[in-house]
PDB file of C-alpha atoms in Angstrom:
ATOM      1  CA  UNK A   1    -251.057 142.538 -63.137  1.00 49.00           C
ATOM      2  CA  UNK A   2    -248.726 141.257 -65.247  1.00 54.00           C
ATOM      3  CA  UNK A   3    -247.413 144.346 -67.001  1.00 58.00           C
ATOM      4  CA  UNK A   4    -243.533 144.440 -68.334  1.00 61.00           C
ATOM      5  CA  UNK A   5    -244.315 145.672 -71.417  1.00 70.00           C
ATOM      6  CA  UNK A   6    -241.356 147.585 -72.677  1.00 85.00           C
ATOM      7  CA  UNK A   7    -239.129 146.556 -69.349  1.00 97.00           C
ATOM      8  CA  UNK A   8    -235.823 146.404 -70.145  1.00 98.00           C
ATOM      9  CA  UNK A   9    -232.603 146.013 -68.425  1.00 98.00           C
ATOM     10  CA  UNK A  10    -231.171 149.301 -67.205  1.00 98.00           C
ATOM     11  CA  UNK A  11    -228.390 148.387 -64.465  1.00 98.00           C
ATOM     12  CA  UNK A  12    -226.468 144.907 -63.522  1.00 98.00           C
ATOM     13  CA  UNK A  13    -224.297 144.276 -60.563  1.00 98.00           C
ATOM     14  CA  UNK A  14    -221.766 142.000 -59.177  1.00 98.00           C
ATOM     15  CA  UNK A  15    -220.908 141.994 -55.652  1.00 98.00           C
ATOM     16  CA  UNK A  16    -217.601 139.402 -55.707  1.00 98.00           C
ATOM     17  CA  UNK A  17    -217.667 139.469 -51.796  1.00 98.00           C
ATOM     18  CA  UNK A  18    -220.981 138.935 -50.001  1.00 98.00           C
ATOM     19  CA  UNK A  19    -222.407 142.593 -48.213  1.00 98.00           C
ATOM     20  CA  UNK A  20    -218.824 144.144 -49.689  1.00 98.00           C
ATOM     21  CA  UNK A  21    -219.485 147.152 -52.271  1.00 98.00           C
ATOM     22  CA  UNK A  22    -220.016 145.405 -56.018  1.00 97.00           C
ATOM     23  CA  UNK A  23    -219.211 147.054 -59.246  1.00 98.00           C
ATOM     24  CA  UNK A  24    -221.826 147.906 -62.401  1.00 98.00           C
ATOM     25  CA  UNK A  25    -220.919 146.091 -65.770  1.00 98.00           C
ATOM     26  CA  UNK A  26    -222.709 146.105 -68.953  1.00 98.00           C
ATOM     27  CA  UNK A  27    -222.700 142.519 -69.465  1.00 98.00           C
ATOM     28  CA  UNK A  28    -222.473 139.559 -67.410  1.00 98.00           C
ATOM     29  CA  UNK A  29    -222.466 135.868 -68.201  1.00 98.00           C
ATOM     30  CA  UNK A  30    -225.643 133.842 -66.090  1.00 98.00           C
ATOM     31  CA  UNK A  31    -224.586 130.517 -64.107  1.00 98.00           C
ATOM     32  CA  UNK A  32    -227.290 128.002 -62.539  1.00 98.00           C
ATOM     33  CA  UNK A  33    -225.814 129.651 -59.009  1.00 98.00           C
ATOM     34  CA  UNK A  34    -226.286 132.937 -60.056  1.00 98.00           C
ATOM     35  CA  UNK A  35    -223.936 135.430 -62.117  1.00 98.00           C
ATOM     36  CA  UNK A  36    -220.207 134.536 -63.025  1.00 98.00           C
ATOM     37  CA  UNK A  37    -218.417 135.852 -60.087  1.00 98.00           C
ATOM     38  CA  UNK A  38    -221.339 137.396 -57.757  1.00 98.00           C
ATOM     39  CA  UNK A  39    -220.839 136.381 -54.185  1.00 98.00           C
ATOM     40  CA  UNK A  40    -218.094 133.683 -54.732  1.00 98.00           C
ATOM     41  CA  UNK A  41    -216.665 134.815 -51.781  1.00 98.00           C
ATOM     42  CA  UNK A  42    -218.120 135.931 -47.974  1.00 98.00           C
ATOM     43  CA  UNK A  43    -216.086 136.467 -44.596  1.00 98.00           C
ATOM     44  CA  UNK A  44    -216.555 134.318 -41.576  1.00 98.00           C
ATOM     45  CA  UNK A  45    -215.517 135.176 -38.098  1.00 98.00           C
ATOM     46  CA  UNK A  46    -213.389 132.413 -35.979  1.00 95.00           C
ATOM     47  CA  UNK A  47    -216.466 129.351 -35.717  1.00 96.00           C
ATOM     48  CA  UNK A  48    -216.757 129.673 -39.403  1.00 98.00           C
ATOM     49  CA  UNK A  49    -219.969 131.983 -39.470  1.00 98.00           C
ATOM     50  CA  UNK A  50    -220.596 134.298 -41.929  1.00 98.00           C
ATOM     51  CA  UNK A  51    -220.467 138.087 -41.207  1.00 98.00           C
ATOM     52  CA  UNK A  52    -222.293 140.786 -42.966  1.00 98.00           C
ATOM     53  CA  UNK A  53    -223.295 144.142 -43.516  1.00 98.00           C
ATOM     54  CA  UNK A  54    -226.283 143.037 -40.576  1.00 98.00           C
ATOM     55  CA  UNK A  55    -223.498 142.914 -38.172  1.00 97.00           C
ATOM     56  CA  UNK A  56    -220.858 144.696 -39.755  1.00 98.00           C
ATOM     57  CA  UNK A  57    -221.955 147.711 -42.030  1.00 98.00           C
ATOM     58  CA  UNK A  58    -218.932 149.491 -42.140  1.00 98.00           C
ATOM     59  CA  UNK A  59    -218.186 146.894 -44.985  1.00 98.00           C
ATOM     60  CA  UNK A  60    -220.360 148.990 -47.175  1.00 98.00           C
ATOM     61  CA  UNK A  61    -217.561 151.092 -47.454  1.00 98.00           C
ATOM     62  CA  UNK A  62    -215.159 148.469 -48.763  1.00 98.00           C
ATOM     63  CA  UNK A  63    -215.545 147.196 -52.317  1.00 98.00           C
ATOM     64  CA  UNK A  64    -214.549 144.269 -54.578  1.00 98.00           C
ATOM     65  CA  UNK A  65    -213.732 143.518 -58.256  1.00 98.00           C
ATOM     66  CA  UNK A  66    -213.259 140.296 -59.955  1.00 98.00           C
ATOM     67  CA  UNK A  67    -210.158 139.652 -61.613  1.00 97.00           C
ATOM     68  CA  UNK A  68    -209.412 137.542 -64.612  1.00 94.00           C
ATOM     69  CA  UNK A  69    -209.157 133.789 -63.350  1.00 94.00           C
ATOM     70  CA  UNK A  70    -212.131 134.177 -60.587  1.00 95.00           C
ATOM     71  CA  UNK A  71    -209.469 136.154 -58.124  1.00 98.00           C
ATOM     72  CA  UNK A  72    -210.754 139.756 -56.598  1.00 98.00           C
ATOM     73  CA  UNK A  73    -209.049 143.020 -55.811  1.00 98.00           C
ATOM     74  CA  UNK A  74    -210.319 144.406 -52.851  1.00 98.00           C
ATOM     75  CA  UNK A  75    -210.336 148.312 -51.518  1.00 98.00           C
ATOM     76  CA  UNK A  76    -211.181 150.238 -48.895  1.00 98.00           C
ATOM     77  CA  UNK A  77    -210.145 153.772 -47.427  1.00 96.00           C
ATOM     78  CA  UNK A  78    -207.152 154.161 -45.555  1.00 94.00           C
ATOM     79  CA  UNK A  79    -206.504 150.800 -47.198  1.00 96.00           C
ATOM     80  CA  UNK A  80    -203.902 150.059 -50.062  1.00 98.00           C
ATOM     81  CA  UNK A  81    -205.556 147.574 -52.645  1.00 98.00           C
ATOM     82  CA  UNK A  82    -204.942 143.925 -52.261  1.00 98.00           C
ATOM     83  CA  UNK A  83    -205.286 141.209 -55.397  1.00 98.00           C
ATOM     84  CA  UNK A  84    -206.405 138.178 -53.793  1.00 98.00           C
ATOM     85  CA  UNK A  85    -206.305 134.599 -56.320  1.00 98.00           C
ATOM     86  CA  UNK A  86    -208.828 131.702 -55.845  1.00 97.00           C
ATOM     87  CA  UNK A  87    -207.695 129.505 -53.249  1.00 96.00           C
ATOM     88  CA  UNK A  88    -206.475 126.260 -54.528  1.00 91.00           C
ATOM     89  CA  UNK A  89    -209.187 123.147 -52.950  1.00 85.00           C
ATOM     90  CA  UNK A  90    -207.224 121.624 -51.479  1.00 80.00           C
ATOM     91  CA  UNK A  91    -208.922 121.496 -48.090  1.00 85.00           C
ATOM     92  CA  UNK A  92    -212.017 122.778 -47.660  1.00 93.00           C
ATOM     93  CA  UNK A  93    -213.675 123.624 -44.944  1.00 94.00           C
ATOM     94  CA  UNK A  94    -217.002 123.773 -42.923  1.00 96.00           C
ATOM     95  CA  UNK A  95    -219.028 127.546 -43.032  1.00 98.00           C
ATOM     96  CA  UNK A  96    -222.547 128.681 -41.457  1.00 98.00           C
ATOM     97  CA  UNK A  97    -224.666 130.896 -43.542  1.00 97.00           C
ATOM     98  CA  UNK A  98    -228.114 131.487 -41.782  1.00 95.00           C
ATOM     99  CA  UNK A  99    -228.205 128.252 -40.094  1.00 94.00           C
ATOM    100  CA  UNK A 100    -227.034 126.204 -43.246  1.00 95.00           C
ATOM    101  CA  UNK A 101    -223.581 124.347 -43.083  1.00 96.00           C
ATOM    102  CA  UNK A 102    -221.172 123.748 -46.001  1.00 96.00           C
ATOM    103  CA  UNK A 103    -217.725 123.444 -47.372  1.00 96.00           C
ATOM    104  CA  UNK A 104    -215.702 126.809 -48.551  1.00 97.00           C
ATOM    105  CA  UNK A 105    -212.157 126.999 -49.132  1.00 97.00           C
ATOM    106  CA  UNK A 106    -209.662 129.544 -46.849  1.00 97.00           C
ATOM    107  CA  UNK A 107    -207.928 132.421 -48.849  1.00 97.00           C
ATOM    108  CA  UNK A 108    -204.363 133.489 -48.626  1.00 96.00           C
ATOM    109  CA  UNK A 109    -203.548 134.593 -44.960  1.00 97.00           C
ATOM    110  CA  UNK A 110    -202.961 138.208 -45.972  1.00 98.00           C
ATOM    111  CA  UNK A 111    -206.595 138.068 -47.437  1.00 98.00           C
ATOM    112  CA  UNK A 112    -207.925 137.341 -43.514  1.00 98.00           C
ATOM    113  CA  UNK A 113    -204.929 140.196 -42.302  1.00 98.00           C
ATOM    114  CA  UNK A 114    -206.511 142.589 -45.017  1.00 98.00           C
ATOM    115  CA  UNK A 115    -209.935 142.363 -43.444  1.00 98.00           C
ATOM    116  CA  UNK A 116    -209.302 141.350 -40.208  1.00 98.00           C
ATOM    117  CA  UNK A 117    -206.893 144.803 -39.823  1.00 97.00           C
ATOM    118  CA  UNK A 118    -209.947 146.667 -41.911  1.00 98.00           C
ATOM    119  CA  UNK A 119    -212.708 145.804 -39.254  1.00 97.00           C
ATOM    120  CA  UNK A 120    -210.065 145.399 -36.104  1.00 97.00           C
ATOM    121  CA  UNK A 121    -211.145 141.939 -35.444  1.00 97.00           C
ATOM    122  CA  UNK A 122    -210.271 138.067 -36.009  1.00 97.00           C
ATOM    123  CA  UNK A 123    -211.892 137.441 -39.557  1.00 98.00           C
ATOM    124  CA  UNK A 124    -211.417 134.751 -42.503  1.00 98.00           C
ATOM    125  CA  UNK A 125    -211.862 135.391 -46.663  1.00 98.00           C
ATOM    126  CA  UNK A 126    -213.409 132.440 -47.603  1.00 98.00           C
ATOM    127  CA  UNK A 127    -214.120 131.404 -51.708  1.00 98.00           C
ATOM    128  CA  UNK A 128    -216.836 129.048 -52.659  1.00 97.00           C
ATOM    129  CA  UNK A 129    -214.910 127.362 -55.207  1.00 95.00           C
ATOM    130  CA  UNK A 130    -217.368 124.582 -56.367  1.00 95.00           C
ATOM    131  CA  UNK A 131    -220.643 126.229 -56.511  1.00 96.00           C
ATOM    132  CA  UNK A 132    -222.380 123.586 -58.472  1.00 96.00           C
ATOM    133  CA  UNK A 133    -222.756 121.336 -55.402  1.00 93.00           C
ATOM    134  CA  UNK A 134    -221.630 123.075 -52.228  1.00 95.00           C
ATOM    135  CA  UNK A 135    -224.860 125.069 -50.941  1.00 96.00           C
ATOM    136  CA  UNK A 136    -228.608 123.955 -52.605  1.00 97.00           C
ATOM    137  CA  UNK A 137    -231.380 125.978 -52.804  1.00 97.00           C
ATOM    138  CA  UNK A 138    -234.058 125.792 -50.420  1.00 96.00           C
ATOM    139  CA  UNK A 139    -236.099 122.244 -51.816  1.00 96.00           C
ATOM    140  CA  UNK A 140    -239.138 124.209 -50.908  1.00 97.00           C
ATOM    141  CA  UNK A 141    -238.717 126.371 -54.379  1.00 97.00           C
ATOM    142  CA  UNK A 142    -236.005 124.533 -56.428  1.00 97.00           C
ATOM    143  CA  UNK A 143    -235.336 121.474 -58.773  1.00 97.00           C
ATOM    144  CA  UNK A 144    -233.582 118.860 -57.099  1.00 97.00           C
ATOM    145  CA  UNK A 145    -229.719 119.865 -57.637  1.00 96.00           C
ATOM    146  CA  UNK A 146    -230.055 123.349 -57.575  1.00 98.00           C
ATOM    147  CA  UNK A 147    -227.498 125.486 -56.042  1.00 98.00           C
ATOM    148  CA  UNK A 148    -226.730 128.699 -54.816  1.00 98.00           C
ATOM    149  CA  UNK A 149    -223.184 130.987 -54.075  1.00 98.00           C
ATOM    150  CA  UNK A 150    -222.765 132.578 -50.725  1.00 98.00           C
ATOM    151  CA  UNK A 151    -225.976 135.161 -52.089  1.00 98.00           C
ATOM    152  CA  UNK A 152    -228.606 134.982 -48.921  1.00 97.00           C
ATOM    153  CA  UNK A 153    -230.973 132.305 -50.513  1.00 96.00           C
ATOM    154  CA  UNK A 154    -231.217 132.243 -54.498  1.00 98.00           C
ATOM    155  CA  UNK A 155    -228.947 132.948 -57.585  1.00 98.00           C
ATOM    156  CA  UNK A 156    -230.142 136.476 -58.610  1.00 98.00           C
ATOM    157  CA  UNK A 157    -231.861 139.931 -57.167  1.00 98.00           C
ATOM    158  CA  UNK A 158    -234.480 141.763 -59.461  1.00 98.00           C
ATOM    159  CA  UNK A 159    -235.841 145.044 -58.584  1.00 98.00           C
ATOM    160  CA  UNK A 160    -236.837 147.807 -60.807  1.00 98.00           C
ATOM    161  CA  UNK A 161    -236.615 151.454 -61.064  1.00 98.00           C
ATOM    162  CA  UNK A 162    -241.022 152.264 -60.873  1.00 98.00           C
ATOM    163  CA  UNK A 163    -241.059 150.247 -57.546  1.00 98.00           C
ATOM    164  CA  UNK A 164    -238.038 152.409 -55.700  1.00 98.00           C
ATOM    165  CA  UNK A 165    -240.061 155.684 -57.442  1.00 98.00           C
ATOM    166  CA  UNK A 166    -243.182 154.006 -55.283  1.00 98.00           C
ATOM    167  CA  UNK A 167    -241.417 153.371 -52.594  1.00 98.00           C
ATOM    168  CA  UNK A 168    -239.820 156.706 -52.088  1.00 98.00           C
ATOM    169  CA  UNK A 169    -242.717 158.357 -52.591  1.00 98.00           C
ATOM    170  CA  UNK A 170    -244.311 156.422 -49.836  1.00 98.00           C
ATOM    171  CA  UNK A 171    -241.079 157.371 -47.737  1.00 98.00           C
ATOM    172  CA  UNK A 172    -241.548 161.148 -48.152  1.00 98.00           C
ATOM    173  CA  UNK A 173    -245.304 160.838 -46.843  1.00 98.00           C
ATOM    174  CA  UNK A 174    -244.361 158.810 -43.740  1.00 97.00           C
ATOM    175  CA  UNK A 175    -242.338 159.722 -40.474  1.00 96.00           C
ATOM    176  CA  UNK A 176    -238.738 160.083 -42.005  1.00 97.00           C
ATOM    177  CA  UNK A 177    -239.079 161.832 -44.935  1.00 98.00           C
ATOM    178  CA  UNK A 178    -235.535 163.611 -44.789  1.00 98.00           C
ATOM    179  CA  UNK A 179    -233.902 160.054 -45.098  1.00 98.00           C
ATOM    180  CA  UNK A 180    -235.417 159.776 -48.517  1.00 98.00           C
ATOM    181  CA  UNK A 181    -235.167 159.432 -51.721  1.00 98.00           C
ATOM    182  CA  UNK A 182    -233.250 155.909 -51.283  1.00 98.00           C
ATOM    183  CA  UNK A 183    -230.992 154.825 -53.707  1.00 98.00           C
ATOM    184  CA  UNK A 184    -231.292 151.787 -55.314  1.00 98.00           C
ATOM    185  CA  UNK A 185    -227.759 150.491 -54.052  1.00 98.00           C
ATOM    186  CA  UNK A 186    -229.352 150.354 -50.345  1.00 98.00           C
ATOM    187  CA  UNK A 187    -231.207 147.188 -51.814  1.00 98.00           C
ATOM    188  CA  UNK A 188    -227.895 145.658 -53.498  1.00 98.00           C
ATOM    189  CA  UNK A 189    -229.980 143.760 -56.299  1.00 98.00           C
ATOM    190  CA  UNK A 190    -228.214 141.853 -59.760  1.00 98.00           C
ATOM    191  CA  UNK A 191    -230.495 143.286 -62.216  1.00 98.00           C
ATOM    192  CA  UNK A 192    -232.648 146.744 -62.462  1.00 98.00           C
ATOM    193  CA  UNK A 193    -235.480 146.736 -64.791  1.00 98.00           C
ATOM    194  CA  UNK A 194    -236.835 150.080 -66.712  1.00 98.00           C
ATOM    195  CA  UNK A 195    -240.132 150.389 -68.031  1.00 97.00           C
ATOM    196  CA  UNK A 196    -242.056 147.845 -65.981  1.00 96.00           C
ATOM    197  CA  UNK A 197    -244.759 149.440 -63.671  1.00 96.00           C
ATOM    198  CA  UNK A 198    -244.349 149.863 -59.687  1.00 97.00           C
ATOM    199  CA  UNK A 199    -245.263 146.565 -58.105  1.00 98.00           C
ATOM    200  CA  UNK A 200    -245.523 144.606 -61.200  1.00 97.00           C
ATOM    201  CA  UNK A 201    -243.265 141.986 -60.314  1.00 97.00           C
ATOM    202  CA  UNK A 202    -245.783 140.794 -57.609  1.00 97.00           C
ATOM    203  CA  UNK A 203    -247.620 138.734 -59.951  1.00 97.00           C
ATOM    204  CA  UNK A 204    -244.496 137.511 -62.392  1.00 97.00           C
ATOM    205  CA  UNK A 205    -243.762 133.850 -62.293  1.00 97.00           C
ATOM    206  CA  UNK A 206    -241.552 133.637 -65.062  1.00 98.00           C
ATOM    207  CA  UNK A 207    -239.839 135.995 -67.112  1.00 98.00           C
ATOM    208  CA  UNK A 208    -237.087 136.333 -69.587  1.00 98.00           C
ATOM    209  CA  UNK A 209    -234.304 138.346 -69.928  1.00 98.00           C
ATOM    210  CA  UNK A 210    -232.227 138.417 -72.988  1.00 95.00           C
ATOM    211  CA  UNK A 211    -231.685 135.259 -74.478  1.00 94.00           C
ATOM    212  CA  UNK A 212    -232.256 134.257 -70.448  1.00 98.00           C
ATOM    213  CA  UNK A 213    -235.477 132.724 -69.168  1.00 98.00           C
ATOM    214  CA  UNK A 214    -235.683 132.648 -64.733  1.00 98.00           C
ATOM    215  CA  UNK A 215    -238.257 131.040 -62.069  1.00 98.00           C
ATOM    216  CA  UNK A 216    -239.233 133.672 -59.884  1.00 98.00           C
ATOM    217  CA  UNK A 217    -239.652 131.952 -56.321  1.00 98.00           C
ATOM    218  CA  UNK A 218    -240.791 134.665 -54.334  1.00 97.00           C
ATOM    219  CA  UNK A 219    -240.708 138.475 -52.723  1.00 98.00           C
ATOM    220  CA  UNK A 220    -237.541 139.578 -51.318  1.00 98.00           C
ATOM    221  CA  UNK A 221    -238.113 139.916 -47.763  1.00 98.00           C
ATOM    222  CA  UNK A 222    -235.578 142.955 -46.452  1.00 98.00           C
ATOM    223  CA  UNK A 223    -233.622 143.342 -43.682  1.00 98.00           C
ATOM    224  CA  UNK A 224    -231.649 146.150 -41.688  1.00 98.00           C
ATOM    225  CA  UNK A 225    -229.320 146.053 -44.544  1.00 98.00           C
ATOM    226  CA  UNK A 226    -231.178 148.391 -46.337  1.00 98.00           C
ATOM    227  CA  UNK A 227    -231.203 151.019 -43.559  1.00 98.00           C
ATOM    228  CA  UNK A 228    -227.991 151.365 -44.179  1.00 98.00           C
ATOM    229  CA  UNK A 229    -226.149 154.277 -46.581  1.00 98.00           C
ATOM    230  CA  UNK A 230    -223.581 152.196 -48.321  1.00 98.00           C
ATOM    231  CA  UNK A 231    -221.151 155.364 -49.096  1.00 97.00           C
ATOM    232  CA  UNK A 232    -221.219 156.565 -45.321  1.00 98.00           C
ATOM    233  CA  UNK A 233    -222.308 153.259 -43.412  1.00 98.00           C
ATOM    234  CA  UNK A 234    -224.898 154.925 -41.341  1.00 98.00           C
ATOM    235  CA  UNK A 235    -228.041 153.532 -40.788  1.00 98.00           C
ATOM    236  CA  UNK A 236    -231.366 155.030 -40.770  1.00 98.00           C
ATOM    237  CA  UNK A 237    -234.946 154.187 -40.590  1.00 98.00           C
ATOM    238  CA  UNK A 238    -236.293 153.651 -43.858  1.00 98.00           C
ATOM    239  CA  UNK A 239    -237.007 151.611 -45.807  1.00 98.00           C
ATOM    240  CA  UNK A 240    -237.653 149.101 -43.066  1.00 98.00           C
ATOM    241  CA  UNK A 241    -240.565 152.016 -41.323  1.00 98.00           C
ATOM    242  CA  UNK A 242    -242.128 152.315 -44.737  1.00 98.00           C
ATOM    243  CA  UNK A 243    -242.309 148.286 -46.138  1.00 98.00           C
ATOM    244  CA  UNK A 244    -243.965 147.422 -42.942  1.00 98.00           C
ATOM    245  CA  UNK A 245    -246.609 150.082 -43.403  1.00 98.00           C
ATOM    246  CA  UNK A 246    -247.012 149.026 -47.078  1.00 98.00           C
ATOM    247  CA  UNK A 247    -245.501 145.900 -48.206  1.00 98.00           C
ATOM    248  CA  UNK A 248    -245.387 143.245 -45.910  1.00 98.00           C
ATOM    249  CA  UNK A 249    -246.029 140.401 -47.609  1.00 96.00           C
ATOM    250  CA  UNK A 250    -246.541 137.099 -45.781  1.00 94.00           C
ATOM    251  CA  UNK A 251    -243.852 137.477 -42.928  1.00 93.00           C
ATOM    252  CA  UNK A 252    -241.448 139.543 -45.385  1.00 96.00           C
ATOM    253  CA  UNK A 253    -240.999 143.517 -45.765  1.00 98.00           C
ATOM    254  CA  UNK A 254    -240.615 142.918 -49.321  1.00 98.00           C
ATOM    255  CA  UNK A 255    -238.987 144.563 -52.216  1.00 98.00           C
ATOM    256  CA  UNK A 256    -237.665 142.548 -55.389  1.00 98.00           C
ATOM    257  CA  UNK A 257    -238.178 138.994 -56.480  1.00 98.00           C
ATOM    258  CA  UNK A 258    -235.801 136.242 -55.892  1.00 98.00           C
ATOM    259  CA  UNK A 259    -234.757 134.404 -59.211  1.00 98.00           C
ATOM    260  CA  UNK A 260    -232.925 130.960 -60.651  1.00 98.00           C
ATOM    261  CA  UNK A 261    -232.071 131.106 -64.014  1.00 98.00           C
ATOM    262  CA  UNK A 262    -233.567 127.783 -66.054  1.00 98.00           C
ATOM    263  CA  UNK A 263    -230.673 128.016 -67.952  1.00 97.00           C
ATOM    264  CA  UNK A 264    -227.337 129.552 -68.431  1.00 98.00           C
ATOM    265  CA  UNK A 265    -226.362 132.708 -71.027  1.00 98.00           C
ATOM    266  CA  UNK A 266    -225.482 136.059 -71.271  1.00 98.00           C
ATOM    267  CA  UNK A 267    -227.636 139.491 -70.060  1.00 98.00           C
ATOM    268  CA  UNK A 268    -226.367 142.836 -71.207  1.00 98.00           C
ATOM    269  CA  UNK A 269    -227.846 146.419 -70.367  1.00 98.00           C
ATOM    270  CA  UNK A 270    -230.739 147.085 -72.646  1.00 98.00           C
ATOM    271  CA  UNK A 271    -231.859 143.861 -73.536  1.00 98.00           C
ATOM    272  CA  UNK A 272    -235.951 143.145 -73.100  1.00 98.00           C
ATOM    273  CA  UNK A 273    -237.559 141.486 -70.459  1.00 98.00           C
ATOM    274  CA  UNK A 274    -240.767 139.447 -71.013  1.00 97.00           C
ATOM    275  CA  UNK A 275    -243.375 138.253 -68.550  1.00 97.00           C
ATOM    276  CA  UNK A 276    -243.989 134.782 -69.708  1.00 97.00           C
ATOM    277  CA  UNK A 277    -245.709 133.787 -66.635  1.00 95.00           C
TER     278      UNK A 277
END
């Protein structure tokens, strides 16, 4: 089933700071890594390890904007905002991001207070301010010099809106009905597609969107990231109950496809998507 007839794009969003609250835009400008400014930047605790939502999901509650210049303002409650400016590279230095190893370059010290004082321990802002060789993509589904920002494996998140309907129709048959419907923020994608049936995306290879063509690699396998609301930080059950029941998918609870762009250019809300593969 290759059906995306009449898809088109009906929501984009950039998350500046990796598992920190992203904003919705109408437009956005496609890298090779991934969209301009989407997960440029990630915290790490004191070896240099990345923390997220996994271990940490009161950062759901905290948010992020990009700033002109590749800086971010960041907010949270309780919190006054704080503008924080790329880090100059001078000295960069070595992070761990799910067992991988690379260079990232320190913020400004009241960047780490602003967090570190926000989730009342020890933590470090880190930018990734030369994403076109710090971190490749897995060799197992990329070219050879293909890279990646601090996003958990590949440049950009798909899902669309007939596959969440599916799913949370599943959720209100199954043991924990009351925690649905989900909204489609629990699943923190790039791009939501309209108009393309439930599941469809299973069987897409390649698709375009916009003047933008993408590989699809593979299924997004989910994680306990998803169980949790990201206006009240609480987690739940579902989805995680209901993809096990229905859509596992090699080893992954899956929901979305993973994408690289094949080359760079602009997506805006509204504009097509084709299955060309």
């Amino acid at each position: 089933m290759l059906t995306g007839l009449d898809a088109v794009v009906h929501g984009i969003t950039i998350h500046p700071v990796k598992s920190v609250g992203g904003y919705a835009t109408a437009r956005a400008a496609v890298e090779p890594w991934g969209l301009a400014g989407d997960r440029r930047w990630m915290l790490v605790d004191a070896h240099g390890t990345a923390i997220t939502q996994r271990e940490r999901p009161e950062l759901a509650l905290s948010s992020a904007a990009t700033l002109p210049g590749g800086g971010v303002r960041l907010s949270a409650p309780g919190r006054a905002d704080l503008e924080v400016d790329p880090p100059e590279p001078l000295a960069s230095v070595g992070v761990t991001l799910f067992g991988t190893k690379f260079k990232a370059v320190a913020a400004a010290e009241a960047a780490h207070a602003w967090f570190s004082d926000y989730l009342g321990a020890e933590v470090r802002l880190m930018h990734l301010d030369d994403p076109a060789r710090r971190r490749a993509i897995d060799p197992k589904y990329a070219l050879p010099g293909e890279t990646v920002s601090f996003a958990d494996g590949f440049p950009l998140l798909v899902t669309t809106l007939a596959s969440l309907d599916a799913l949370n129709s599943l959720i209100a048959q199954g043991d924990h009905p009351s925690e649905g419907p989900l909204p489609m923020d629990r699943f923190r994608p790039n791009v939501v597609l309209e108009g393309a049936e439930a599941w469809a995306e299973d069987a897409w290879s390649r698709i375009s969107v916009g003047e933008v063509s993408f590989r699809i690699t593979k299924p997004c396998g989910r994680c306990v990231i998803t169980t949790t609301d990201q206006h009240t930080a609480e987690r739940g059950k579902e989805p995680l109950r209901t993809l096990a029941r229905h859509r596992m998918i090699g080893r992954s609870l899956a929901f979305g496809v993973l994408l690289i762009p094949e080359h760079t250019g602009v997506i805006r809300i509204g504009d097509p998507m084709k299955v060309l593969a």
